mmCIF file of C-alpha atoms and ligand atoms in Angstrom:
data_model
loop_
_atom_site.group_PDB
_atom_site.id
_atom_site.type_symbol
_atom_site.label_atom_id
_atom_site.label_comp_id
_atom_site.label_asym_id
_atom_site.label_seq_id
_atom_site.Cartn_x
_atom_site.Cartn_y
_atom_site.Cartn_z
ATOM 1 C CA UNK J 12 65.191 97.901 59.242
ATOM 2 C CA UNK J 13 66.695 95.798 62.022
ATOM 3 C CA UNK J 14 65.448 92.373 60.962
ATOM 4 C CA UNK J 15 68.210 89.817 60.709
ATOM 5 C CA UNK J 16 67.930 87.028 58.221
ATOM 6 C CA UNK J 17 69.056 83.466 58.871
ATOM 7 C CA UNK J 18 70.793 83.086 55.524
ATOM 8 C CA UNK J 19 72.814 80.159 56.875
ATOM 9 C CA UNK J 20 75.279 78.801 54.349
ATOM 10 C CA UNK J 21 73.259 79.960 51.383
ATOM 11 C CA UNK J 22 74.508 83.038 49.590
ATOM 12 C CA UNK J 23 72.673 86.176 48.613
ATOM 13 C CA UNK J 24 74.033 87.987 45.555
ATOM 14 C CA UNK J 25 72.953 91.575 44.995
ATOM 15 C CA UNK J 26 73.454 92.749 41.427
ATOM 16 C CA UNK J 27 72.924 96.471 41.025
ATOM 17 C CA UNK J 28 73.817 99.462 38.886
ATOM 18 C CA UNK J 29 71.969 102.043 36.821
ATOM 19 C CA UNK J 30 69.040 101.117 34.575
ATOM 20 C CA UNK J 31 70.143 100.188 31.080
ATOM 21 C CA UNK J 32 73.475 98.548 31.944
ATOM 22 C CA UNK J 33 72.188 95.050 31.237
ATOM 23 C CA UNK J 34 71.698 93.705 34.789
ATOM 24 C CA UNK J 35 68.625 91.672 33.951
ATOM 25 C CA UNK J 36 70.236 90.079 30.851
ATOM 26 C CA UNK J 37 73.242 89.147 32.973
ATOM 27 C CA UNK J 38 71.100 87.709 35.757
ATOM 28 C CA UNK J 39 68.931 85.793 33.302
ATOM 29 C CA UNK J 40 72.014 84.138 31.864
ATOM 30 C CA UNK J 41 73.271 83.186 35.332
ATOM 31 C CA UNK J 42 69.938 81.520 36.118
ATOM 32 C CA UNK J 43 70.207 79.474 32.930
ATOM 33 C CA UNK J 44 73.828 78.434 33.328
ATOM 34 C CA UNK J 45 74.657 78.253 37.040
ATOM 35 C CA UNK J 46 73.110 75.469 39.130
ATOM 36 C CA UNK J 47 71.479 76.033 42.535
ATOM 37 C CA UNK J 48 70.668 79.681 42.230
ATOM 38 C CA UNK J 49 67.268 81.332 41.956
ATOM 39 C CA UNK J 50 66.039 84.837 41.237
ATOM 40 C CA UNK J 51 64.228 86.776 43.907
ATOM 41 C CA UNK J 52 60.958 87.843 42.263
ATOM 42 C CA UNK J 53 60.059 91.401 43.257
ATOM 43 C CA UNK J 54 56.732 93.151 43.506
ATOM 44 C CA UNK J 55 56.237 96.150 41.253
ATOM 45 C CA UNK J 56 53.519 98.686 40.512
ATOM 46 C CA UNK J 57 54.583 99.051 36.879
ATOM 47 C CA UNK J 58 52.579 97.363 34.148
ATOM 48 C CA UNK J 59 53.921 94.115 32.633
ATOM 49 C CA UNK J 60 55.781 94.403 29.308
ATOM 50 C CA UNK J 61 54.699 92.251 26.364
ATOM 51 C CA UNK J 62 57.236 89.494 27.093
ATOM 52 C CA UNK J 63 56.656 89.373 30.857
ATOM 53 C CA UNK J 64 54.342 87.134 32.825
ATOM 54 C CA UNK J 65 52.951 87.351 36.330
ATOM 55 C CA UNK J 66 55.214 85.714 38.903
ATOM 56 C CA UNK J 67 58.134 85.126 36.538
ATOM 57 C CA UNK J 68 59.908 88.487 36.134
ATOM 58 C CA UNK J 69 57.762 90.286 38.732
ATOM 59 C CA UNK J 70 54.569 90.128 40.721
ATOM 60 C CA UNK J 71 52.511 92.977 39.352
ATOM 61 C CA UNK J 72 50.367 94.772 41.922
ATOM 62 C CA UNK J 73 48.562 98.092 42.368
ATOM 63 C CA UNK J 74 49.936 101.053 44.279
ATOM 64 C CA UNK J 75 47.405 100.364 47.088
ATOM 65 C CA UNK J 76 48.491 96.746 47.398
ATOM 66 C CA UNK J 77 52.129 97.860 47.493
ATOM 67 C CA UNK J 78 51.369 100.377 50.266
ATOM 68 C CA UNK J 79 49.566 97.669 52.251
ATOM 69 C CA UNK J 80 52.593 95.397 52.038
ATOM 70 C CA UNK J 81 54.885 98.239 53.048
ATOM 71 C CA UNK J 82 52.698 98.946 56.081
ATOM 72 C CA UNK J 83 53.095 95.385 57.369
ATOM 73 C CA UNK J 84 56.875 95.410 56.718
ATOM 74 C CA UNK J 85 56.635 92.757 54.027
ATOM 75 C CA UNK J 86 59.656 94.163 52.176
ATOM 76 C CA UNK J 87 63.327 93.567 52.895
ATOM 77 C CA UNK J 88 63.902 96.654 50.746
ATOM 78 C CA UNK J 89 61.878 98.816 48.405
ATOM 79 C CA UNK J 90 62.449 101.831 46.178
ATOM 80 C CA UNK J 91 60.796 104.112 43.684
ATOM 81 C CA UNK J 92 62.456 103.746 40.298
ATOM 82 C CA UNK J 93 61.402 105.984 37.407
ATOM 83 C CA UNK J 94 57.996 106.617 38.942
ATOM 84 C CA UNK J 95 57.169 103.021 39.868
ATOM 85 C CA UNK J 96 57.529 101.145 43.141
ATOM 86 C CA UNK J 97 59.632 97.991 43.401
ATOM 87 C CA UNK J 98 60.211 95.810 46.446
ATOM 88 C CA UNK J 99 61.846 92.555 47.513
ATOM 89 C CA UNK J 100 59.516 90.650 49.840
ATOM 90 C CA UNK J 101 61.053 88.897 52.822
ATOM 91 C CA UNK J 102 59.210 85.783 51.643
ATOM 92 C CA UNK J 103 61.632 85.579 48.675
ATOM 93 C CA UNK J 104 64.607 85.480 51.049
ATOM 94 C CA UNK J 105 63.277 83.104 53.684
ATOM 95 C CA UNK J 106 60.360 80.771 54.205
ATOM 96 C CA UNK J 107 58.874 80.513 57.682
ATOM 97 C CA UNK J 108 62.193 81.652 59.107
ATOM 98 C CA UNK J 109 63.988 78.901 57.199
ATOM 99 C CA UNK J 110 66.462 79.566 54.443
ATOM 100 C CA UNK J 111 65.868 78.317 50.922
ATOM 101 C CA UNK J 112 67.823 75.419 49.476
ATOM 102 C CA UNK J 113 69.638 77.485 46.850
ATOM 103 C CA UNK J 114 71.563 80.721 46.554
ATOM 104 C CA UNK J 115 69.547 83.834 45.725
ATOM 105 C CA UNK J 116 70.142 86.493 43.111
ATOM 106 C CA UNK J 117 68.700 89.990 43.533
ATOM 107 C CA UNK J 118 68.497 92.287 40.493
ATOM 108 C CA UNK J 119 67.675 95.599 42.156
ATOM 109 C CA UNK J 120 68.380 99.311 41.877
ATOM 110 C CA UNK J 121 71.071 101.204 43.794
ATOM 111 C CA UNK J 122 68.771 102.521 46.556
ATOM 112 C CA UNK J 123 67.450 99.019 47.265
ATOM 113 C CA UNK J 124 70.934 97.507 47.150
ATOM 114 C CA UNK J 125 72.048 100.028 49.753
ATOM 115 C CA UNK J 126 69.234 98.890 52.076
ATOM 116 C CA UNK J 127 70.042 95.202 51.547
ATOM 117 C CA UNK J 128 73.767 95.726 52.154
ATOM 118 C CA UNK J 129 73.099 97.491 55.430
ATOM 119 C CA UNK J 130 70.495 94.976 56.654
ATOM 120 C CA UNK J 131 72.034 91.739 55.433
ATOM 121 C CA UNK J 132 75.744 91.972 56.049
ATOM 122 C CA UNK J 133 76.429 88.656 54.386
ATOM 123 C CA UNK J 134 75.102 89.797 51.018
ATOM 124 C CA UNK J 135 77.666 89.637 48.213
ATOM 125 C CA UNK J 136 77.408 92.879 46.250
ATOM 126 C CA UNK J 137 78.146 93.366 42.571
ATOM 127 C CA UNK J 138 77.971 96.685 40.738
ATOM 128 C CA UNK J 139 77.493 96.681 36.969
ATOM 129 C CA UNK J 140 78.986 99.620 35.065
ATOM 130 C CA UNK J 141 78.139 100.613 31.482
ATOM 131 C CA UNK J 142 80.959 100.388 28.888
ATOM 132 C CA UNK J 143 81.196 104.188 28.943
ATOM 133 C CA UNK J 144 79.008 107.234 29.547
ATOM 134 C CA UNK J 145 78.820 107.691 25.806
ATOM 135 C CA UNK J 146 77.381 104.216 25.239
ATOM 136 C CA UNK J 147 74.972 104.638 28.147
ATOM 137 C CA UNK J 148 73.713 107.895 26.633
ATOM 138 C CA UNK J 149 73.288 106.210 23.242
ATOM 139 C CA UNK J 150 71.169 103.498 24.881
ATOM 140 C CA UNK J 151 69.019 105.885 26.888
ATOM 141 C CA UNK J 152 68.535 108.364 24.046
ATOM 142 C CA UNK J 153 67.708 105.510 21.684
ATOM 143 C CA UNK J 154 64.540 104.703 23.651
ATOM 144 C CA UNK J 155 61.902 106.280 21.457
ATOM 145 C CA UNK J 156 59.325 105.838 24.217
ATOM 146 C CA UNK J 157 61.047 108.417 26.454
ATOM 147 C CA UNK J 158 60.798 112.207 25.913
ATOM 148 C CA UNK J 159 64.176 114.045 25.574
ATOM 149 C CA UNK J 160 63.851 115.550 29.092
ATOM 150 C CA UNK J 161 63.181 112.087 30.491
ATOM 151 C CA UNK J 162 66.250 110.708 28.656
ATOM 152 C CA UNK J 163 68.367 113.510 30.100
ATOM 153 C CA UNK J 164 66.956 112.917 33.595
ATOM 154 C CA UNK J 165 67.727 109.191 33.424
ATOM 155 C CA UNK J 166 71.242 109.879 32.195
ATOM 156 C CA UNK J 167 71.898 112.232 35.120
ATOM 157 C CA UNK J 168 70.404 109.703 37.558
ATOM 158 C CA UNK J 169 72.613 106.934 36.140
ATOM 159 C CA UNK J 170 75.716 109.061 36.683
ATOM 160 C CA UNK J 171 74.676 109.814 40.277
ATOM 161 C CA UNK J 172 74.124 106.097 40.887
ATOM 162 C CA UNK J 173 77.511 105.218 39.415
ATOM 163 C CA UNK J 174 79.155 107.247 42.194
ATOM 164 C CA UNK J 175 78.096 104.460 44.585
ATOM 165 C CA UNK J 176 80.301 101.776 43.028
ATOM 166 C CA UNK J 177 82.905 101.898 45.885
ATOM 167 C CA UNK J 178 80.279 100.530 48.317
ATOM 168 C CA UNK J 179 80.223 97.209 46.422
ATOM 169 C CA UNK J 180 82.563 94.241 46.764
ATOM 170 C CA UNK J 181 82.788 93.582 43.025
ATOM 171 C CA UNK J 182 82.504 95.787 39.945
ATOM 172 C CA UNK J 183 81.834 94.433 36.475
ATOM 173 C CA UNK J 184 82.028 96.665 33.418
ATOM 174 C CA UNK J 185 79.579 95.361 30.849
ATOM 175 C CA UNK J 186 81.548 96.119 27.672
ATOM 176 C CA UNK J 187 81.010 92.711 26.205
ATOM 177 C CA UNK J 188 78.088 90.609 27.437
ATOM 178 C CA UNK J 189 79.932 87.258 27.208
ATOM 179 C CA UNK J 190 82.838 88.606 29.229
ATOM 180 C CA UNK J 191 80.516 90.184 31.820
ATOM 181 C CA UNK J 192 78.648 86.881 32.202
ATOM 182 C CA UNK J 193 81.945 85.065 32.790
ATOM 183 C CA UNK J 194 82.934 87.616 35.390
ATOM 184 C CA UNK J 195 79.644 87.360 37.292
ATOM 185 C CA UNK J 196 79.819 83.572 37.134
ATOM 186 C CA UNK J 197 83.373 83.720 38.489
ATOM 187 C CA UNK J 198 82.235 85.874 41.421
ATOM 188 C CA UNK J 199 79.480 83.389 42.288
ATOM 189 C CA UNK J 200 81.783 80.377 41.974
ATOM 190 C CA UNK J 201 84.592 81.964 44.004
ATOM 191 C CA UNK J 202 82.207 83.024 46.765
ATOM 192 C CA UNK J 203 80.804 79.500 46.945
ATOM 193 C CA UNK J 204 84.179 77.910 47.601
ATOM 194 C CA UNK J 205 85.240 80.304 50.353
ATOM 195 C CA UNK J 206 86.499 78.249 53.288
ATOM 196 C CA UNK J 207 84.249 80.163 55.651
ATOM 197 C CA UNK J 208 81.185 78.605 54.001
ATOM 198 C CA UNK J 209 82.427 75.051 54.555
ATOM 199 C CA UNK J 210 80.736 73.088 57.318
ATOM 200 C CA UNK J 211 83.669 71.630 59.387
ATOM 201 C CA UNK J 212 81.648 68.438 59.871
ATOM 202 C CA UNK J 213 81.767 67.889 56.103
ATOM 203 C CA UNK J 214 85.554 68.147 55.692
ATOM 204 C CA UNK J 215 86.478 64.548 56.619
ATOM 205 C CA UNK J 216 83.319 62.910 55.438
HETATM 206 P P1 LIG X 217 62.494 97.355 35.042
HETATM 207 O O1 LIG X 217 61.194 98.049 35.303
HETATM 208 O O2 LIG X 217 63.203 97.886 33.830
HETATM 209 O O3 LIG X 217 62.351 95.856 35.047
HETATM 210 O O4 LIG X 217 63.446 97.692 36.281
HETATM 211 C C1 LIG X 217 63.769 99.002 36.609
HETATM 212 C C2 LIG X 217 64.789 98.994 37.739
HETATM 213 O O5 LIG X 217 64.205 98.513 38.946
HETATM 214 C C3 LIG X 217 66.012 98.115 37.474
HETATM 215 O O6 LIG X 217 67.161 98.856 37.853
HETATM 216 C C4 LIG X 217 65.813 96.943 38.417
HETATM 217 O O7 LIG X 217 67.042 96.387 38.839
HETATM 218 C C5 LIG X 217 65.107 97.618 39.558
HETATM 219 N N1 LIG X 217 64.367 96.681 40.430
HETATM 220 C C6 LIG X 217 63.703 95.556 40.072
HETATM 221 N N2 LIG X 217 63.165 94.965 41.148
HETATM 222 C C7 LIG X 217 63.511 95.714 42.216
HETATM 223 C C8 LIG X 217 63.271 95.594 43.621
HETATM 224 O O8 LIG X 217 62.630 94.691 44.130
HETATM 225 N N3 LIG X 217 63.798 96.564 44.402
HETATM 226 C C9 LIG X 217 64.528 97.609 43.906
HETATM 227 N N4 LIG X 217 65.015 98.475 44.796
HETATM 228 N N5 LIG X 217 64.774 97.749 42.601
HETATM 229 C C10 LIG X 217 64.266 96.811 41.754
#
């Protein structure tokens, strides 16, 4: 994908890591506690969970609709995760070629994050690690809905994904949720006050 995005002075934060490390809980907390940041709402072909609503966590579409969007290059990135398709539409990152008025948070898998980091060089990347492999296994094997082979497959996939952590600018180990939230907040705040983001015309205002 060669499309370049006019992100301007607004920041794009990519939060990634294996499934089950608590990315969405972390991101949800950031949305509630940090001003001027919004979540990019992805399209997915998976069915909504009981607590999810259309347009809030995701936009739920059929496989055919997803393929149609892919064909017209509607996605900045997309990936298949555990048998379902997920994609970030360009429309979440820009509007008629104009940037949005707030920073953007992307909660996406490792394959999608890789695509975003190579397309949008200005993206700030954050990898979330589990407390340990043992705890990750406990979480995955505790999901009664998954068959033992599926649990094993997800555990292997998570370990393969964890090998990608060096490609990210920041790494947060989610041992304690409060601490991890503070760390992600600190990344966002520090990135916001980087001198390079300051408009020189605003210095002596
Ligand atoms: P869940 O179905 O549990 O909400 O999400 C499964 C995985 O898909 C999570 O790792 C989540 O970060 C990832 N994901 C959610 N939206 C997107 C997206 O638009 N693109 C990609 N590549 N991954 C996504």
